[in-house]
mmCIF file of C-alpha atoms and ligand atoms in Angstrom:
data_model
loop_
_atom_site.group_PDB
_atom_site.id
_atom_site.type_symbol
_atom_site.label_atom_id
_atom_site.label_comp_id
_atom_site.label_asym_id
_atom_site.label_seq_id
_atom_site.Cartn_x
_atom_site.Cartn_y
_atom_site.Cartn_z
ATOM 1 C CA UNK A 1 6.080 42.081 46.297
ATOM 2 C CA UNK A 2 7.879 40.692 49.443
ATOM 3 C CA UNK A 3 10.651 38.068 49.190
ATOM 4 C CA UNK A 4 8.197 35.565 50.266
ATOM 5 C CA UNK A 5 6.141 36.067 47.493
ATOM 6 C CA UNK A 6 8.687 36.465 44.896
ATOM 7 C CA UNK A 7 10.093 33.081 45.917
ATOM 8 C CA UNK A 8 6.509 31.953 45.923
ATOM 9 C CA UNK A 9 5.878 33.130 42.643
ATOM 10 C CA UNK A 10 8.685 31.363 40.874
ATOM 11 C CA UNK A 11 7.929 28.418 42.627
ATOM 12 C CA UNK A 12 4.364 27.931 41.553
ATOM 13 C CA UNK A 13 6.070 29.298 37.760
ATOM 14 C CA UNK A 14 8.605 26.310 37.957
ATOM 15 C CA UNK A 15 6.228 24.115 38.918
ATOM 16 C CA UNK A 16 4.016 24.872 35.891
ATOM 17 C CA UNK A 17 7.044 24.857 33.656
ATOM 18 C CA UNK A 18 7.938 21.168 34.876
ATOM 19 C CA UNK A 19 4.430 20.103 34.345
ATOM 20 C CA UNK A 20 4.928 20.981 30.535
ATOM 21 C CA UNK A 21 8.295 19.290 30.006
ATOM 22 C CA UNK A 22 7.792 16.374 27.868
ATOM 23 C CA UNK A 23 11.336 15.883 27.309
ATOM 24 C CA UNK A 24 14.277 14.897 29.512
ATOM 25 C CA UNK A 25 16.383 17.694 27.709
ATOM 26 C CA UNK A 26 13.090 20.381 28.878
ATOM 27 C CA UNK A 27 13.291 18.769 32.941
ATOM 28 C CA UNK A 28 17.358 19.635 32.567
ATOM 29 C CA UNK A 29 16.398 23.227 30.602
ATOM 30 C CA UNK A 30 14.103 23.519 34.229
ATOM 31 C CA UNK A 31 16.769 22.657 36.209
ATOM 32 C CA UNK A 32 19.342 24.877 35.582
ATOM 33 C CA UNK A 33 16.990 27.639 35.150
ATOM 34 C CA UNK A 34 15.789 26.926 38.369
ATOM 35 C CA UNK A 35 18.080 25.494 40.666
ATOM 36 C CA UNK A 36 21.825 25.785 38.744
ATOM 37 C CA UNK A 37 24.865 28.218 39.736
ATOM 38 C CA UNK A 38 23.288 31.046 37.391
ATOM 39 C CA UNK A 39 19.725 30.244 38.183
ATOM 40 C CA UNK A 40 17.313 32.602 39.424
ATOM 41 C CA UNK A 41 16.751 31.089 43.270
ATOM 42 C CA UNK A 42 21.006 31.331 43.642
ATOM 43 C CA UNK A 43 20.233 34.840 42.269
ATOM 44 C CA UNK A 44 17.679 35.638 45.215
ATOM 45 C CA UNK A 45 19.992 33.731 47.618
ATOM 46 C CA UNK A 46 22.850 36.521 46.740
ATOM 47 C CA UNK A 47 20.604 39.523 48.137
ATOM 48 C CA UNK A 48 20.620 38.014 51.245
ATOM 49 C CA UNK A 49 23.329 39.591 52.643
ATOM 50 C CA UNK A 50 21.172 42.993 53.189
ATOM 51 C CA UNK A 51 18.787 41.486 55.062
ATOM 52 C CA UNK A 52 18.347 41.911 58.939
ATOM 53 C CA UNK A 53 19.341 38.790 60.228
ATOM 54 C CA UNK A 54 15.904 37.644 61.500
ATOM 55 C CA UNK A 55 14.089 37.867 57.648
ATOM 56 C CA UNK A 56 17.400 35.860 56.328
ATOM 57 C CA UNK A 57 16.598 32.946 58.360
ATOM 58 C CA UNK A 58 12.886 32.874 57.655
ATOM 59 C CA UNK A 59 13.905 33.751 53.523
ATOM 60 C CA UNK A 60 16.789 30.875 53.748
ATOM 61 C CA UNK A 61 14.579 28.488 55.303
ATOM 62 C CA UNK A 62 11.663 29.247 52.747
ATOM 63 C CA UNK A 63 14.270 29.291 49.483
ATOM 64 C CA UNK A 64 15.488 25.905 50.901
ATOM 65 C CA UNK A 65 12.018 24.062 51.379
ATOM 66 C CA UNK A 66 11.401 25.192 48.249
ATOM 67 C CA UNK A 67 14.589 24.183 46.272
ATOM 68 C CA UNK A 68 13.766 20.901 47.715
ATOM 69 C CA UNK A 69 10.590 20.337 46.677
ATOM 70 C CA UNK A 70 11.364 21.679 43.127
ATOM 71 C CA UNK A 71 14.047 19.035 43.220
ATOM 72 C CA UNK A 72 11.638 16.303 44.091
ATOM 73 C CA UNK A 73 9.330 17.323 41.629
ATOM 74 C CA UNK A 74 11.911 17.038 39.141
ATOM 75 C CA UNK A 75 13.215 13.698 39.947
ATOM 76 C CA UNK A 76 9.310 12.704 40.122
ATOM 77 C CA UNK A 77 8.539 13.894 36.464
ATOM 78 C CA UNK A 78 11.986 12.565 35.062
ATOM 79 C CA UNK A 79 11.607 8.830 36.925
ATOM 80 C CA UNK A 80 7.884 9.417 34.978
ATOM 81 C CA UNK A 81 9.345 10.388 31.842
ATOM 82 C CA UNK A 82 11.975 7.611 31.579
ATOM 83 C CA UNK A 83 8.936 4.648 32.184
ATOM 84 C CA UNK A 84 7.358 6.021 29.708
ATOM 85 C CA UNK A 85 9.471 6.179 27.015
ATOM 86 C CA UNK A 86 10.764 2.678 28.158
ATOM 87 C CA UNK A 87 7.094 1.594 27.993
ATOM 88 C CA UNK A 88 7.441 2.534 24.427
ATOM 89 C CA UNK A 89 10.436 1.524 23.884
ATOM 90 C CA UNK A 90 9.419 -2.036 24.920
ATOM 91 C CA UNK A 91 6.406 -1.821 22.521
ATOM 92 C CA UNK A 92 7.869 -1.249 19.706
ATOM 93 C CA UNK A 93 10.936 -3.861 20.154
ATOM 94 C CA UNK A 94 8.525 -6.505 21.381
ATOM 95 C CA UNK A 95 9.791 -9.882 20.204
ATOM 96 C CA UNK A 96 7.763 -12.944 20.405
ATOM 97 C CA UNK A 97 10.413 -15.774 21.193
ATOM 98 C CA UNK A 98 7.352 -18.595 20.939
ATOM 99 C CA UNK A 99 6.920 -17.831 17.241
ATOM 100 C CA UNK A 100 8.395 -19.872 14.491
ATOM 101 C CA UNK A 101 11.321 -18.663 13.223
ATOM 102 C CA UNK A 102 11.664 -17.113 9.849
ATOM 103 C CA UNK A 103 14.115 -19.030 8.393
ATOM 104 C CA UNK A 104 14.543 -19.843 4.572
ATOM 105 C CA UNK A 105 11.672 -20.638 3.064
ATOM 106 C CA UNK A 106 10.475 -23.785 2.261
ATOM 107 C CA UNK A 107 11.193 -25.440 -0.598
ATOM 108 C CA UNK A 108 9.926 -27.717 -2.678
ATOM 109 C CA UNK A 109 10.617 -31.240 -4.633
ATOM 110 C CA UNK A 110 11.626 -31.330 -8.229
ATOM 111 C CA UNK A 111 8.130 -32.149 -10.801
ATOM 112 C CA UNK A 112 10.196 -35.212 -11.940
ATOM 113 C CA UNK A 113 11.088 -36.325 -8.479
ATOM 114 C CA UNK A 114 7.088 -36.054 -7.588
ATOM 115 C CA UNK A 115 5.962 -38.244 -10.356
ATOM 116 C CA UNK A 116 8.715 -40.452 -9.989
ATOM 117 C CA UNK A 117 8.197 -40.847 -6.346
ATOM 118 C CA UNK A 118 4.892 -41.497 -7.119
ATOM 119 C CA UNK A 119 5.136 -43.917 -9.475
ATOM 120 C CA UNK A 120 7.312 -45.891 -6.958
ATOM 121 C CA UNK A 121 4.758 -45.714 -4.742
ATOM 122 C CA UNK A 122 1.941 -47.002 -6.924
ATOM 123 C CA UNK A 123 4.487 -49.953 -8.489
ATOM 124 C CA UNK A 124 5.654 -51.054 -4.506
ATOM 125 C CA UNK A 125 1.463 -51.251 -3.885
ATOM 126 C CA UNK A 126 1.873 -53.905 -6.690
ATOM 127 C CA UNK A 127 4.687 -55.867 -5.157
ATOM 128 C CA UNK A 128 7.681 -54.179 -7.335
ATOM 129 C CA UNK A 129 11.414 -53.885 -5.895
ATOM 130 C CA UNK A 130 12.939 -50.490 -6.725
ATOM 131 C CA UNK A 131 16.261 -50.949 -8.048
ATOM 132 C CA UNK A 132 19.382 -48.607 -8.972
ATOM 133 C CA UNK A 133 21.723 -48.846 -11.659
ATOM 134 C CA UNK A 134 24.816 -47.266 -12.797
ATOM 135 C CA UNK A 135 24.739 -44.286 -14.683
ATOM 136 C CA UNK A 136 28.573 -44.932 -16.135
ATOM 137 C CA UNK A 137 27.591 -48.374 -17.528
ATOM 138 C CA UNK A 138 29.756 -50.935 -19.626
ATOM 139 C CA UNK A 139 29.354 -51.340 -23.583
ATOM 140 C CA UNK A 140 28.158 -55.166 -22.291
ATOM 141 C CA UNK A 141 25.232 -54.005 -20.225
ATOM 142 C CA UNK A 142 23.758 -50.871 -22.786
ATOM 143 C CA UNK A 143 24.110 -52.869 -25.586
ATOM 144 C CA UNK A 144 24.993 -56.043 -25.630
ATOM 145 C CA UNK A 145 23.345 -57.592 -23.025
ATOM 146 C CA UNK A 146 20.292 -56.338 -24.476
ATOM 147 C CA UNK A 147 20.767 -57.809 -27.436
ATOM 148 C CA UNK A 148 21.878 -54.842 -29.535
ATOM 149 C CA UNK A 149 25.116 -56.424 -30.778
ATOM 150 C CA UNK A 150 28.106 -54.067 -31.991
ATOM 151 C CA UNK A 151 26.935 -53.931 -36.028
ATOM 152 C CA UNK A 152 23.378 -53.759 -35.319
ATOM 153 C CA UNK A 153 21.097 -50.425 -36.588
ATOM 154 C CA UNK A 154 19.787 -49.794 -33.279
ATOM 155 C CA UNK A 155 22.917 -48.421 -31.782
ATOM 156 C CA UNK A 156 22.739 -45.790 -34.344
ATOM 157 C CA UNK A 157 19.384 -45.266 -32.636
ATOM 158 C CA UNK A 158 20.965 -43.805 -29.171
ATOM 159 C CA UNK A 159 23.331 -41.200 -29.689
ATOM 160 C CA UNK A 160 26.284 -41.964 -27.253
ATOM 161 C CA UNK A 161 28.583 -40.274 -25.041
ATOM 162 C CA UNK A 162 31.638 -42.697 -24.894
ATOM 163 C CA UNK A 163 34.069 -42.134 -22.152
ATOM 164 C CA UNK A 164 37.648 -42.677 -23.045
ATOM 165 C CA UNK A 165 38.066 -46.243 -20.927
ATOM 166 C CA UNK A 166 35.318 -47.663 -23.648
ATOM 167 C CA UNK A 167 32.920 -47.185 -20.796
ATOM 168 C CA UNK A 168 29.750 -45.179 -21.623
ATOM 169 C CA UNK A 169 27.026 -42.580 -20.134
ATOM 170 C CA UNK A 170 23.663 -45.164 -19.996
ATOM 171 C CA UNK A 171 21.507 -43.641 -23.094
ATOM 172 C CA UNK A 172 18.344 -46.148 -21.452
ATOM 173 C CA UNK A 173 17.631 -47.522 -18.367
ATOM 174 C CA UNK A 174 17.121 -50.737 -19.609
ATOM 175 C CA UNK A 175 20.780 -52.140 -18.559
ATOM 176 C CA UNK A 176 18.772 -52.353 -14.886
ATOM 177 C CA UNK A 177 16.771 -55.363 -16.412
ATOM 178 C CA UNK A 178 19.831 -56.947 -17.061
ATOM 179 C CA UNK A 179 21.736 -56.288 -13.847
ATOM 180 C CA UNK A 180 18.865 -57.164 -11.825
ATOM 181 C CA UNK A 181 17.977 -60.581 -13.279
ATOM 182 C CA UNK A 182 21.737 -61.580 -12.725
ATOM 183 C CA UNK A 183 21.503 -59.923 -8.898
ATOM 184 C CA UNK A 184 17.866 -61.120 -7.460
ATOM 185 C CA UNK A 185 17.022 -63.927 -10.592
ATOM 186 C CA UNK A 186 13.213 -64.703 -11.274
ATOM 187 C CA UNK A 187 10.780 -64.320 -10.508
ATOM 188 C CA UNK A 188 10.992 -60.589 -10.423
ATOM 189 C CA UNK A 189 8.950 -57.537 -10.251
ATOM 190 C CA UNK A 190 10.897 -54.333 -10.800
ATOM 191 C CA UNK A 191 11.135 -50.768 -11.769
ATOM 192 C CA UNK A 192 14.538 -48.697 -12.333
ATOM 193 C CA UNK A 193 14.165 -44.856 -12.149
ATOM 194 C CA UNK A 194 16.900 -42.712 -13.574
ATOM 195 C CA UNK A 195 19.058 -40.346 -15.217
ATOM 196 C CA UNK A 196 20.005 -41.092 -18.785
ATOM 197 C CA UNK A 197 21.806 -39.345 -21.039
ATOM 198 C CA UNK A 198 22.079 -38.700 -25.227
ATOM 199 C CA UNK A 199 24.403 -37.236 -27.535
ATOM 200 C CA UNK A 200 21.775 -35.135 -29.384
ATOM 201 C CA UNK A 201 21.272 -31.645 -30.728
ATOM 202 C CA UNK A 202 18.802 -29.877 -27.550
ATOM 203 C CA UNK A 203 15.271 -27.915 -28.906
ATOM 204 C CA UNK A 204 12.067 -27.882 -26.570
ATOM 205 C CA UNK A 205 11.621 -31.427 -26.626
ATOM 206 C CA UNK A 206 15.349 -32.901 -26.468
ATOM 207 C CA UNK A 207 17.702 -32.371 -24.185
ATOM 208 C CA UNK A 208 21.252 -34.423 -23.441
ATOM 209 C CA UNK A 209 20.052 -35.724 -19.899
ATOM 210 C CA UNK A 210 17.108 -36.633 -18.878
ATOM 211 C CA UNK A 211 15.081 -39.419 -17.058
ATOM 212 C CA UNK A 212 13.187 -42.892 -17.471
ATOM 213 C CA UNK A 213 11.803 -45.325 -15.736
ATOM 214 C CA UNK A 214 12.670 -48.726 -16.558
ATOM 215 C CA UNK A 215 9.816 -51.680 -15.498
ATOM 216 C CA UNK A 216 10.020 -55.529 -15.986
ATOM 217 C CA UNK A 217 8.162 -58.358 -14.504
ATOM 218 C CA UNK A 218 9.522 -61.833 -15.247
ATOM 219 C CA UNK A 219 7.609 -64.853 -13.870
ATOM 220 C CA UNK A 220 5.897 -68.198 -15.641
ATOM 221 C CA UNK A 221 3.535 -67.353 -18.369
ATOM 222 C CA UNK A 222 3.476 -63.581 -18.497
ATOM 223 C CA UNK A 223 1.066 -62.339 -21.561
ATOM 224 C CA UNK A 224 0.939 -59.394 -23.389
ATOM 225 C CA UNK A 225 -2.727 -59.236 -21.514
ATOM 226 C CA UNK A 226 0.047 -58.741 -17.954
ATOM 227 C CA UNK A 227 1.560 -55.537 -19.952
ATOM 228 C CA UNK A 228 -1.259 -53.993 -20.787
ATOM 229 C CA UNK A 229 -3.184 -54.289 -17.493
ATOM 230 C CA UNK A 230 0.176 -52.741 -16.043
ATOM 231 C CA UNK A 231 0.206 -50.150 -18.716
ATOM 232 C CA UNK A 232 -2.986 -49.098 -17.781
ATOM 233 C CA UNK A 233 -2.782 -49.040 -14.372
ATOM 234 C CA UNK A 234 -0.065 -46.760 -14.517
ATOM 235 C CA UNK A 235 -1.769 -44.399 -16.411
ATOM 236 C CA UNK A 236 -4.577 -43.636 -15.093
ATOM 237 C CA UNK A 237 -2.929 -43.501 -11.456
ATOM 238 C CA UNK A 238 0.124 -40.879 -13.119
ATOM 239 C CA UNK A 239 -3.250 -38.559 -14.869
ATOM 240 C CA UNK A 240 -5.942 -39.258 -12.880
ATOM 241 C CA UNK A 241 -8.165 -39.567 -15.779
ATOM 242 C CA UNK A 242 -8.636 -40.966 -18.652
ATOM 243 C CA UNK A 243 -5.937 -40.612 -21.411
ATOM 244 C CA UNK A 244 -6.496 -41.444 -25.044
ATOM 245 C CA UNK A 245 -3.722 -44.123 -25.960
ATOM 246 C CA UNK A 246 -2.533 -46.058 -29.260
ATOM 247 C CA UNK A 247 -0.575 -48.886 -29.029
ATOM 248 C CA UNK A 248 1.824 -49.274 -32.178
ATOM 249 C CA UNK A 249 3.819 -51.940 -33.162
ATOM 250 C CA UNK A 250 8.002 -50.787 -31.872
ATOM 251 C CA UNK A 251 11.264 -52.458 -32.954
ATOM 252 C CA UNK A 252 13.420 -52.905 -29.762
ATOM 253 C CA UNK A 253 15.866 -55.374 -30.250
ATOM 254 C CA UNK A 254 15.666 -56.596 -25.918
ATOM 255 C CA UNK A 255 11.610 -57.000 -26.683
ATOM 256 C CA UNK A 256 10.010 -59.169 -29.044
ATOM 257 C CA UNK A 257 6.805 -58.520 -29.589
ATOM 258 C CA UNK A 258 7.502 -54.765 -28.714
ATOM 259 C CA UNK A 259 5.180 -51.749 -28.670
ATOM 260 C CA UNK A 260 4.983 -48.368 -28.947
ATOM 261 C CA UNK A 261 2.072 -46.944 -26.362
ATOM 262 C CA UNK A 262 0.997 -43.505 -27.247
ATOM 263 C CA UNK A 263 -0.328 -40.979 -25.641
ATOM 264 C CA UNK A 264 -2.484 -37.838 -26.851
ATOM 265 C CA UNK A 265 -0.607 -34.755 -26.109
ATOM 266 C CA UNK A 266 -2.071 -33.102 -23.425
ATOM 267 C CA UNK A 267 -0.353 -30.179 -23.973
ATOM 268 C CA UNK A 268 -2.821 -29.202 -27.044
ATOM 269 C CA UNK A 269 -5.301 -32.257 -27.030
ATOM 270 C CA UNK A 270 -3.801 -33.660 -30.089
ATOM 271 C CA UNK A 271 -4.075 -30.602 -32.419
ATOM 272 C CA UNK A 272 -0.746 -30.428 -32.998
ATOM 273 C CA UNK A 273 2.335 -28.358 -30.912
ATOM 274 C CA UNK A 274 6.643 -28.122 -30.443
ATOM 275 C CA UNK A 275 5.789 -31.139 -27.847
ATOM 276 C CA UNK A 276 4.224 -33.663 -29.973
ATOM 277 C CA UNK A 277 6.269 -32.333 -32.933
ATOM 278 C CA UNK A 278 2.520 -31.401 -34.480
ATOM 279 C CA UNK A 279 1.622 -34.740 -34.279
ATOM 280 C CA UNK A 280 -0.806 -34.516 -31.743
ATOM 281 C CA UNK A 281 0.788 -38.021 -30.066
ATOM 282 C CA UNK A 282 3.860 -38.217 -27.770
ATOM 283 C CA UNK A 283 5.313 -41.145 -27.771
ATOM 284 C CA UNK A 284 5.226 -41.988 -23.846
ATOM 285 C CA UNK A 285 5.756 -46.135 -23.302
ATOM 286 C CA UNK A 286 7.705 -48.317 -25.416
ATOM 287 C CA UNK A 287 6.925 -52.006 -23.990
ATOM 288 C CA UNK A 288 7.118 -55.396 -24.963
ATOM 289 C CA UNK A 289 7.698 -59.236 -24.149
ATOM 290 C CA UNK A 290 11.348 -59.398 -22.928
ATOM 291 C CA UNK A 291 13.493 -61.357 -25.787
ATOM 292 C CA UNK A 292 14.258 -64.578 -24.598
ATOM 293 C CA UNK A 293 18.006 -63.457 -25.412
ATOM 294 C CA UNK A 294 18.003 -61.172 -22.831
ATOM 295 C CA UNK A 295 16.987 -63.130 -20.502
ATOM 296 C CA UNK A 296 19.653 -65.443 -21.468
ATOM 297 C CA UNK A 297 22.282 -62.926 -21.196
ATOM 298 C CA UNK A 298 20.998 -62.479 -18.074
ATOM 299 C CA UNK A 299 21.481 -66.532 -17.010
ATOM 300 C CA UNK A 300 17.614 -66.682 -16.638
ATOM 301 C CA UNK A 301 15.979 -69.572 -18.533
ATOM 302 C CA UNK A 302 13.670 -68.562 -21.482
ATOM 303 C CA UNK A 303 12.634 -72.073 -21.368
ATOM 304 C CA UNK A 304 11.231 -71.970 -17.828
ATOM 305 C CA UNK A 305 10.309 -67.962 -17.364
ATOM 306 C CA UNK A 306 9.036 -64.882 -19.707
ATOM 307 C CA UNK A 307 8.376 -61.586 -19.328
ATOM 308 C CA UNK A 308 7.374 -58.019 -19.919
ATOM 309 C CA UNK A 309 9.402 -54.954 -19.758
ATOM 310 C CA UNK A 310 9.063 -51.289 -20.348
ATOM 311 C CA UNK A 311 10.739 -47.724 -20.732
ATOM 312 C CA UNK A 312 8.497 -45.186 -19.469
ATOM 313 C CA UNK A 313 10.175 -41.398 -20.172
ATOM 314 C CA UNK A 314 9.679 -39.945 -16.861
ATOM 315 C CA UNK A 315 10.716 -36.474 -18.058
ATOM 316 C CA UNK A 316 8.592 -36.091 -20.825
ATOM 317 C CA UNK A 317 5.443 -37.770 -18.780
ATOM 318 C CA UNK A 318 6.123 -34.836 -16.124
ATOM 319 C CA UNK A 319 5.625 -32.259 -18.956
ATOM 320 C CA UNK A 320 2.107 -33.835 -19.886
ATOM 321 C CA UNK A 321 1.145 -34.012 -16.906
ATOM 322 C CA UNK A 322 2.587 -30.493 -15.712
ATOM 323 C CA UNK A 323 1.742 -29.069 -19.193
ATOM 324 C CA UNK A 324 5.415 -28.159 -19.178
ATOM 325 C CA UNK A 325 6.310 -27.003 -22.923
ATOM 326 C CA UNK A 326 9.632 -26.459 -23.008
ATOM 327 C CA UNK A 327 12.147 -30.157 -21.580
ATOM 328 C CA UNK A 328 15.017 -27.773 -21.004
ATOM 329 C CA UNK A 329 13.289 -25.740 -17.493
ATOM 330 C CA UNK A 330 13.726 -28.769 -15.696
ATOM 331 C CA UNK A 331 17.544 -28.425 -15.768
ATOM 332 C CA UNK A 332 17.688 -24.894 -16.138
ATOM 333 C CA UNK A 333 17.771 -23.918 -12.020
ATOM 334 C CA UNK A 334 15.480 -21.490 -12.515
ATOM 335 C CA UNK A 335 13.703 -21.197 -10.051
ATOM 336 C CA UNK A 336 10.670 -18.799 -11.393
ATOM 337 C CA UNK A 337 9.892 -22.781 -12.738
ATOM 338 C CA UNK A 338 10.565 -24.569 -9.805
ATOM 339 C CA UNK A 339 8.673 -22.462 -7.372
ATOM 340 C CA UNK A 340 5.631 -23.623 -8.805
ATOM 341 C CA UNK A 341 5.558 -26.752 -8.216
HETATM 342 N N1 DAH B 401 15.307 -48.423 -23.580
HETATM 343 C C1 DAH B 401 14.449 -47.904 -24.605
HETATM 344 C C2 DAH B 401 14.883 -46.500 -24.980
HETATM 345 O O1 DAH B 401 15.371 -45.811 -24.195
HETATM 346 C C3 DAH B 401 13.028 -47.858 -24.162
HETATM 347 C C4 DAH B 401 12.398 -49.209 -23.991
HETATM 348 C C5 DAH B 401 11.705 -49.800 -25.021
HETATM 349 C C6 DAH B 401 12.474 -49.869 -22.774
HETATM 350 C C7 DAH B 401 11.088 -51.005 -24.872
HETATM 351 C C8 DAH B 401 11.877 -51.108 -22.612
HETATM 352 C C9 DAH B 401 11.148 -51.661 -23.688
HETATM 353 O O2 DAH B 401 11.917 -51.780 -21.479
HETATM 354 O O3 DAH B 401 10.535 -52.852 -23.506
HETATM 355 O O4 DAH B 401 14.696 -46.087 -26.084
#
């Protein structure tokens, strides 16, 4: 073999090699086999020397086209190369900026807060005023005012959390009857959502805090016939069906007649579980015909204007209509419960 084919030979062997390279480590491996200090064309270049001067310059000339066109090739394939494996690159980091982003997830409002809110939406359709109320109320309005004087039985009734200025957490949110008469005077339509609280022993259907929702309309010549259309109306719109209900006489000293409006327990359809203390009713709506002393307390004449009023227990209708067994998972943060609803 002549020098011409030798160089030839390794050309055409390079070539090959590069083709194979799939790496830019294998190109560089190429390289300095090739075309490096060490590498066999710098070996063939060393012979030179014993060559008659003629074959040297045709040999040089033919080493150098060929070192150059290895070195193109190898830019070629490693310019190749690095597209590609930006290509992929690009692929696989591929970030669509138009899409949402993932942020927290959403969450979602508390079952007493949805029938509440509800129920303020179905009682504003009938031309009620929402109202607030303290929940740190005075001795005058919890009691009092509503005609449960110091002495009386009923106080015994609602376990109290007394602060040390004499001042009280509201057991009922019936002081809101009170405080709006005095504020906005008769006639009025109103309901009074809210936190209330009880110094009581907690099991599954007691706990210290927990909410009602306090109602009253006070016009001329409101009937017990006004209640119980209300009653009703409210009912079917909180369970969308039919409920079986009782209406029982009630002692509350602020309503005279009073009532106690019972539901079945929809929890076990009135057979009897920890909700409805195996009674198969829960207790859901005391109501009545607002004492005329209240209204006086109040500096509303019972002469001129009457009316109803009512305390509906907005917890414990959000566990019948929830089936919720247990009162103390809605202030328990968990949130295996709240996520459901
Ligand atoms: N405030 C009473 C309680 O918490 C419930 C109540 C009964 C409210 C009769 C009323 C009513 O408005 O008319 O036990």
């Amino acid at each position: 073999m002549d020098l011409d084919q030798t160089i030839s030979a390794l050309h055409s062997a390079f070539v090959a090699q590069l083709d194979r390279a799939s790496t830019l480590e294998a190109i560089e491996a190429v390289r300095v086999e090739a075309l490096g200090r060490k590498g066999k064309l710098s070996e063939i270049s060393k012979n030179f020397g014993k060559l008659p001067p003629e074959e040297r310059k045709t040999a040089g000339a033919r080493l150098n086209q060929v070192k150059q066109d290895l070195e193109a090739r190898l830019e070629a394939r490693k310019a190749d190369l690095q597209s590609t494996a930006l290509d992929a690159q690009l692929e696989s980091e591929w970030l669509d900026l138009t899409a949402p982003a993932p942020g927290p997830r959403p969450g979602s409002l508390h079952p007493v807060t949805q029938v509440q809110r509800e129920i303020e939406d179905l009682f504003v359709s009938l031309g009620f005023t929402v109202l607030d109320g303290p929940e740190v109320e005075t001795e005058f309005y919890n009691f009092d005012a509503l005609n449960i004087p110091a002495d009386h039985p009923a106080r015994d009734m609602q376990d109290t959390f007394w602060l040390k200025d004499g001042r009280l957490l509201r057991t009922h949110t019936s002081p809101v009857q009170v405080r709006g008469l005095e504020k906005l005077g008769p006639p009025l339509k109103m309901i009074a959502p809210g936190r209330v609280f009880r110094n009581e022993e907690v099991d599954p259907s007691h706990e210290h805090t927990f909410y009602q929702l306090e109602g009253m309309m006070v016009d001329r010549d409101v009937s017990v016939a006004h209640l119980i259309y209300f009653m009703k109306t409210l009912l079917s719109a909180v369970f969308h069906r039919d409920v079986t209900v009782r209406l029982r006489p009630g002692f509350f000293p602020f309503v005279e007649p009073g009532f106690e409006l019972d539901i079945q327990c929809i929890i076990c359809a009135g057979k009897g579980c920890p909700v409805c203390k195996q009674s198969g009713w829960v207790e859901l709506l005391p109501c009545g015909l607002v004492n005329p002393a209240v209204l006086r307390y109040s500096g509303v004449d019972p002469e001129q204007w009457n009316g109803f009023a009512f305390g509906l227990g907005l917890t414990r209708l959000a566990m019948m209509r929830y089936g919720i067994d247990d009162i103390r998972l809605f202030s328990s943060g968990d949130l295996r419960f709240l996520r459901q609803f």
